[in-house]
Amino acid sequence: MRAVEPEVFLVARPELDYDELAAYLGEVGGESWLERLDRGDLDAQNLAEFAGRLCYRSFEPGLNPNVTRIREDQTDYLRNILSSAHGSVLEHLNFSFVLHNVSRVLTHELVRHRPGVAISQESLRFVRLAELPFWFPDWAQEDAELMKRATAVLTQLEEFQGWMAGHFGLDEDGVPFAEKKHRTSFMRRFAPEGVATGLVWTANVRTLRHTIEARTAVGAEEEIRMLFQRIGELMRAEAPALFGDYEVVDGAWVPGWRKV
């Protein structure tokens, strides 16, 4: 048994092709909007603003005869997007995270958030467990008798994994991969739900806003709550104009605007 800590790695974020944006804006007359745009690590916010302005052709006053004035400040513009619940433009902004050393308890909770996400999870049908990595919350680590018994259970399960691998001869020469897969699929049934695993989780900003709120709520499961508190911090640093409305209260991320 190996003690681990859940971790989050932000591995992909939106990237704009400003030359293509310029080509489009040249067609509709919005070049001046692009000229005043801050391109410094703000592609997510820039894409959200672009998508919103395209809907009303509001890059400049007069491009749409119905638009006589516009919000020029991006933060003000995106705040209006959030407050008016114009959340569809946020679906264009996808971020990908590696969730590392998270339990299958957490992944079973996470799959309930289906709209706007993509998931690729480590398959224990193919990945054989030579050890059982496991996370213990602080309160559990402080309980000596609990840790003694829990460690004993995990050690026994880990030893059984090793015994099965030897019993099935999985490391012998010439064992077909299909046979290894078949046996490994059976062996994973004896791994606890708390065994640490990993996945790539991609979500758009509309989904992220909802999931951060739901999974940091006081009543949320403690591991997923801790993880999405970290994701909230990452996203506030990545796109402050899109996540700066949250107030953190006892660890719960409460948005200024819901149902975006």
Protein backbone atom coordinates (compact mmCIF):
# COMPACT_ATOMS: atom_id res chain seq x y z
CA MET A 1 0.00 0.00 0.00
CA ARG A 2 1.33 3.42 -1.00
CA ALA A 3 -0.11 6.61 0.45
CA VAL A 4 -0.79 9.25 -2.23
CA GLU A 5 -2.32 12.72 -2.55
CA PRO A 6 -4.84 13.67 -5.25
CA GLU A 7 -3.36 16.17 -7.71
CA VAL A 8 -4.57 18.34 -10.58
CA PHE A 9 -2.56 19.30 -13.67
CA LEU A 10 -4.02 21.79 -16.16
CA VAL A 11 -2.64 20.43 -19.43
CA ALA A 12 -4.62 22.21 -22.18
CA ARG A 13 -6.41 25.52 -22.61
CA PRO A 14 -7.98 27.52 -25.49
CA GLU A 15 -5.64 28.94 -28.11
CA LEU A 16 -6.81 31.56 -30.60
CA ASP A 17 -5.58 32.04 -34.17
CA TYR A 18 -5.53 35.83 -34.28
CA ASP A 19 -4.72 35.92 -37.99
CA GLU A 20 -7.92 34.06 -38.77
CA LEU A 21 -9.84 36.32 -36.40
CA ALA A 22 -8.43 39.31 -38.26
CA ALA A 23 -9.52 37.84 -41.60
CA TYR A 24 -13.07 37.39 -40.36
CA LEU A 25 -13.22 40.80 -38.71
CA GLY A 26 -12.04 42.35 -41.95
CA GLU A 27 -15.18 40.96 -43.54
CA VAL A 28 -17.56 42.48 -40.98
CA GLY A 29 -15.66 45.66 -40.09
CA GLY A 30 -14.54 44.85 -36.57
CA GLU A 31 -10.77 45.22 -36.94
CA SER A 32 -10.51 47.94 -34.31
CA TRP A 33 -11.81 45.55 -31.64
CA LEU A 34 -8.93 43.20 -32.34
CA GLU A 35 -6.44 46.07 -32.24
CA ARG A 36 -7.38 46.99 -28.68
CA LEU A 37 -7.52 43.38 -27.49
CA ASP A 38 -4.99 42.23 -24.89
CA ARG A 39 -3.46 39.02 -26.26
CA GLY A 40 -1.36 38.21 -23.19
CA ASP A 41 -2.39 34.75 -21.92
CA LEU A 42 -6.07 35.70 -22.19
CA ASP A 43 -7.16 33.51 -25.10
CA ALA A 44 -10.02 31.98 -23.12
CA GLN A 45 -11.46 35.36 -22.19
CA ASN A 46 -10.81 36.73 -25.68
CA LEU A 47 -12.67 33.80 -27.25
CA ALA A 48 -15.62 34.30 -24.92
CA GLU A 49 -15.77 37.99 -25.75
CA PHE A 50 -15.44 37.32 -29.48
CA ALA A 51 -18.25 34.74 -29.45
CA GLY A 52 -20.51 37.10 -27.54
CA ARG A 53 -19.82 40.06 -29.79
CA LEU A 54 -20.35 37.97 -32.92
CA CYS A 55 -23.89 37.18 -31.75
CA TYR A 56 -24.86 40.87 -31.87
CA ARG A 57 -22.13 42.14 -34.24
CA SER A 58 -21.14 44.46 -31.42
CA PHE A 59 -17.43 44.79 -32.16
CA GLU A 60 -17.99 48.49 -32.78
CA PRO A 61 -21.02 50.80 -32.60
CA GLY A 62 -22.82 51.02 -35.92
CA LEU A 63 -21.82 47.64 -37.38
CA ASN A 64 -25.28 46.57 -36.28
CA PRO A 65 -27.68 49.54 -36.67
CA ASN A 66 -29.37 48.50 -33.42
CA VAL A 67 -26.12 48.84 -31.45
CA THR A 68 -25.19 52.45 -30.71
CA ARG A 69 -22.82 51.88 -27.81
CA ILE A 70 -20.68 49.00 -26.55
CA ARG A 71 -18.76 47.97 -23.45
CA GLU A 72 -15.09 48.35 -24.33
CA ASP A 73 -13.62 46.93 -21.11
CA GLN A 74 -13.38 43.15 -21.34
CA THR A 75 -14.01 42.53 -17.65
CA ASP A 76 -17.18 44.63 -17.79
CA TYR A 77 -18.25 42.88 -20.97
CA LEU A 78 -17.77 39.39 -19.54
CA ARG A 79 -19.39 40.36 -16.26
CA ASN A 80 -22.45 41.31 -18.29
CA ILE A 81 -22.29 37.92 -20.06
CA LEU A 82 -22.37 36.19 -16.68
CA SER A 83 -25.04 38.39 -15.12
CA SER A 84 -27.33 38.03 -18.13
CA ALA A 85 -26.84 34.21 -18.15
CA HIS A 86 -25.61 34.25 -21.75
CA GLY A 87 -23.74 31.06 -20.96
CA SER A 88 -23.73 29.49 -24.42
CA VAL A 89 -20.64 31.50 -25.43
CA LEU A 90 -18.73 29.87 -22.55
CA GLU A 91 -19.19 26.45 -24.10
CA HIS A 92 -16.50 27.27 -26.68
CA LEU A 93 -13.83 27.45 -23.95
CA ASN A 94 -12.46 24.02 -23.10
CA PHE A 95 -9.85 23.22 -20.47
CA SER A 96 -8.24 19.80 -19.98
CA PHE A 97 -7.04 18.53 -16.62
CA VAL A 98 -5.15 15.44 -15.56
CA LEU A 99 -6.69 14.27 -12.30
CA HIS A 100 -3.93 12.16 -10.76
CA ASN A 101 -4.13 9.78 -7.78
CA VAL A 102 -7.87 10.23 -7.45
CA SER A 103 -10.05 7.40 -6.23
CA ARG A 104 -12.74 5.62 -8.15
CA VAL A 105 -15.07 7.02 -5.51
CA LEU A 106 -14.28 10.41 -7.01
CA THR A 107 -14.55 9.28 -10.62
CA HIS A 108 -17.97 7.71 -9.95
CA GLU A 109 -19.12 11.10 -8.63
CA LEU A 110 -17.56 12.95 -11.54
CA VAL A 111 -19.26 10.98 -14.31
CA ARG A 112 -22.58 12.44 -13.16
CA HIS A 113 -21.45 15.68 -14.81
CA ARG A 114 -21.89 14.65 -18.45
CA PRO A 115 -22.86 17.69 -20.55
CA GLY A 116 -19.87 19.58 -21.89
CA VAL A 117 -17.19 17.11 -20.77
CA ALA A 118 -14.85 14.50 -22.24
CA ILE A 119 -13.28 11.76 -20.12
CA SER A 120 -10.42 9.33 -20.74
CA GLN A 121 -9.77 7.23 -17.65
CA GLU A 122 -7.00 4.77 -16.84
CA SER A 123 -8.42 1.31 -17.53
CA LEU A 124 -7.81 -1.29 -14.85
CA ARG A 125 -8.85 -3.89 -17.36
CA PHE A 126 -5.51 -3.25 -19.04
CA VAL A 127 -3.38 -1.74 -16.24
CA ARG A 128 -2.46 -4.41 -13.72
CA LEU A 129 -2.19 -3.29 -10.10
CA ALA A 130 1.16 -4.22 -8.60
CA GLU A 131 0.35 -2.02 -5.61
CA LEU A 132 -2.71 -0.25 -4.22
CA PRO A 133 -2.11 3.51 -4.02
CA PHE A 134 -4.54 5.04 -1.57
CA TRP A 135 -5.44 8.46 -0.17
CA PHE A 136 -6.30 8.98 3.49
CA PRO A 137 -7.80 12.29 4.60
CA ASP A 138 -6.13 14.05 7.52
CA TRP A 139 -8.80 13.05 10.03
CA ALA A 140 -8.28 9.36 9.15
CA GLN A 141 -4.51 9.63 9.46
CA GLU A 142 -4.96 10.97 12.99
CA ASP A 143 -6.86 7.82 14.03
CA ALA A 144 -4.11 5.31 14.86
CA GLU A 145 -6.37 2.27 15.26
CA LEU A 146 -8.20 3.03 12.02
CA MET A 147 -4.94 3.40 10.11
CA LYS A 148 -3.58 0.15 11.55
CA ARG A 149 -6.65 -1.81 10.46
CA ALA A 150 -7.02 -0.05 7.13
CA THR A 151 -3.38 -0.61 6.26
CA ALA A 152 -3.72 -4.29 7.14
CA VAL A 153 -6.73 -4.68 4.84
CA LEU A 154 -4.98 -2.90 1.97
CA THR A 155 -1.79 -4.90 2.48
CA GLN A 156 -3.75 -8.14 2.30
CA LEU A 157 -5.55 -7.03 -0.88
CA GLU A 158 -2.25 -5.93 -2.40
CA GLU A 159 -0.64 -9.26 -1.60
CA PHE A 160 -3.60 -11.03 -3.18
CA GLN A 161 -3.06 -9.03 -6.37
CA GLY A 162 0.53 -10.28 -6.45
CA TRP A 163 -0.53 -13.83 -5.70
CA MET A 164 -3.07 -13.83 -8.53
CA ALA A 165 -0.51 -12.52 -11.02
CA GLY A 166 1.80 -15.38 -10.10
CA HIS A 167 -1.01 -17.93 -10.00
CA PHE A 168 -2.12 -16.96 -13.51
CA GLY A 169 1.49 -16.83 -14.73
CA LEU A 170 1.03 -13.39 -16.22
CA ASP A 171 4.75 -12.59 -16.30
CA GLU A 172 5.79 -15.81 -17.97
CA ASP A 173 7.17 -15.67 -21.50
CA GLY A 174 4.68 -15.95 -24.33
CA VAL A 175 1.49 -15.07 -22.45
CA PRO A 176 -0.80 -13.38 -25.02
CA PHE A 177 -1.91 -9.86 -24.18
CA ALA A 178 -5.53 -10.93 -24.56
CA GLU A 179 -5.00 -13.44 -21.75
CA LYS A 180 -3.34 -10.80 -19.57
CA LYS A 181 -6.27 -8.47 -20.21
CA HIS A 182 -8.79 -11.18 -19.33
CA ARG A 183 -7.09 -12.01 -16.03
CA THR A 184 -6.38 -8.37 -15.15
CA SER A 185 -10.05 -7.55 -15.64
CA PHE A 186 -10.88 -10.22 -13.05
CA MET A 187 -8.14 -9.10 -10.66
CA ARG A 188 -9.39 -5.51 -10.51
CA ARG A 189 -12.56 -6.77 -8.83
CA PHE A 190 -10.49 -7.19 -5.69
CA ALA A 191 -9.22 -3.62 -5.67
CA PRO A 192 -11.07 -1.28 -3.29
CA GLU A 193 -13.14 1.57 -4.68
CA GLY A 194 -10.72 3.93 -2.98
CA VAL A 195 -7.73 2.79 -5.08
CA ALA A 196 -6.01 5.76 -6.73
CA THR A 197 -6.26 6.09 -10.49
CA GLY A 198 -6.04 8.82 -13.09
CA LEU A 199 -7.93 10.40 -15.95
CA VAL A 200 -7.99 13.26 -18.40
CA TRP A 201 -11.07 15.41 -17.79
CA THR A 202 -11.98 18.12 -20.26
CA ALA A 203 -14.80 20.58 -19.59
CA ASN A 204 -16.04 23.83 -21.02
CA VAL A 205 -16.30 26.92 -18.85
CA ARG A 206 -20.07 26.73 -18.53
CA THR A 207 -19.76 23.22 -17.12
CA LEU A 208 -16.76 24.16 -14.99
CA ARG A 209 -18.68 26.96 -13.31
CA HIS A 210 -21.51 24.61 -12.37
CA THR A 211 -19.23 21.75 -11.29
CA ILE A 212 -17.01 23.95 -9.14
CA GLU A 213 -20.08 25.25 -7.32
CA ALA A 214 -21.69 21.82 -6.91
CA ARG A 215 -18.58 19.91 -5.87
CA THR A 216 -17.16 22.44 -3.41
CA ALA A 217 -20.45 22.77 -1.53
CA VAL A 218 -20.23 21.95 2.17
CA GLY A 219 -22.15 18.70 1.71
CA ALA A 220 -20.01 17.42 -1.19
CA GLU A 221 -17.83 14.31 -0.80
CA GLU A 222 -14.56 15.39 0.78
CA GLU A 223 -12.07 14.20 -1.86
CA ILE A 224 -13.93 15.70 -4.81
CA ARG A 225 -14.52 18.85 -2.76
CA MET A 226 -10.79 19.25 -2.17
CA LEU A 227 -10.02 18.62 -5.83
CA PHE A 228 -12.50 21.18 -7.16
CA GLN A 229 -11.34 23.77 -4.69
CA ARG A 230 -7.96 23.42 -6.42
CA ILE A 231 -9.59 23.55 -9.85
CA GLY A 232 -11.43 26.70 -8.80
CA GLU A 233 -8.13 28.32 -7.84
CA LEU A 234 -6.57 27.30 -11.16
CA MET A 235 -9.47 28.71 -13.15
CA ARG A 236 -9.58 31.98 -11.26
CA ALA A 237 -5.91 32.46 -12.14
CA GLU A 238 -6.48 31.38 -15.77
CA ALA A 239 -9.57 33.48 -16.48
CA PRO A 240 -10.24 35.98 -13.68
CA ALA A 241 -12.97 37.76 -15.64
CA LEU A 242 -14.89 34.48 -15.91
CA PHE A 243 -14.29 33.13 -12.40
CA GLY A 244 -13.73 36.27 -10.35
CA ASP A 245 -17.35 36.48 -9.20
CA TYR A 246 -16.99 33.52 -6.83
CA GLU A 247 -16.94 34.05 -3.07
CA VAL A 248 -15.25 31.30 -1.08
CA VAL A 249 -17.18 30.59 2.11
CA ASP A 250 -15.88 27.77 4.35
CA GLY A 251 -14.28 26.21 1.28
CA ALA A 252 -17.47 26.43 -0.81
CA TRP A 253 -17.16 28.34 -4.08
CA VAL A 254 -20.34 30.38 -4.35
CA PRO A 255 -20.78 32.18 -7.70
CA GLY A 256 -22.10 35.69 -7.97
CA TRP A 257 -24.21 34.53 -10.91
CA ARG A 258 -25.79 31.08 -11.08
CA LYS A 259 -27.30 29.16 -13.99
CA VAL A 260 -25.03 30.79 -16.52
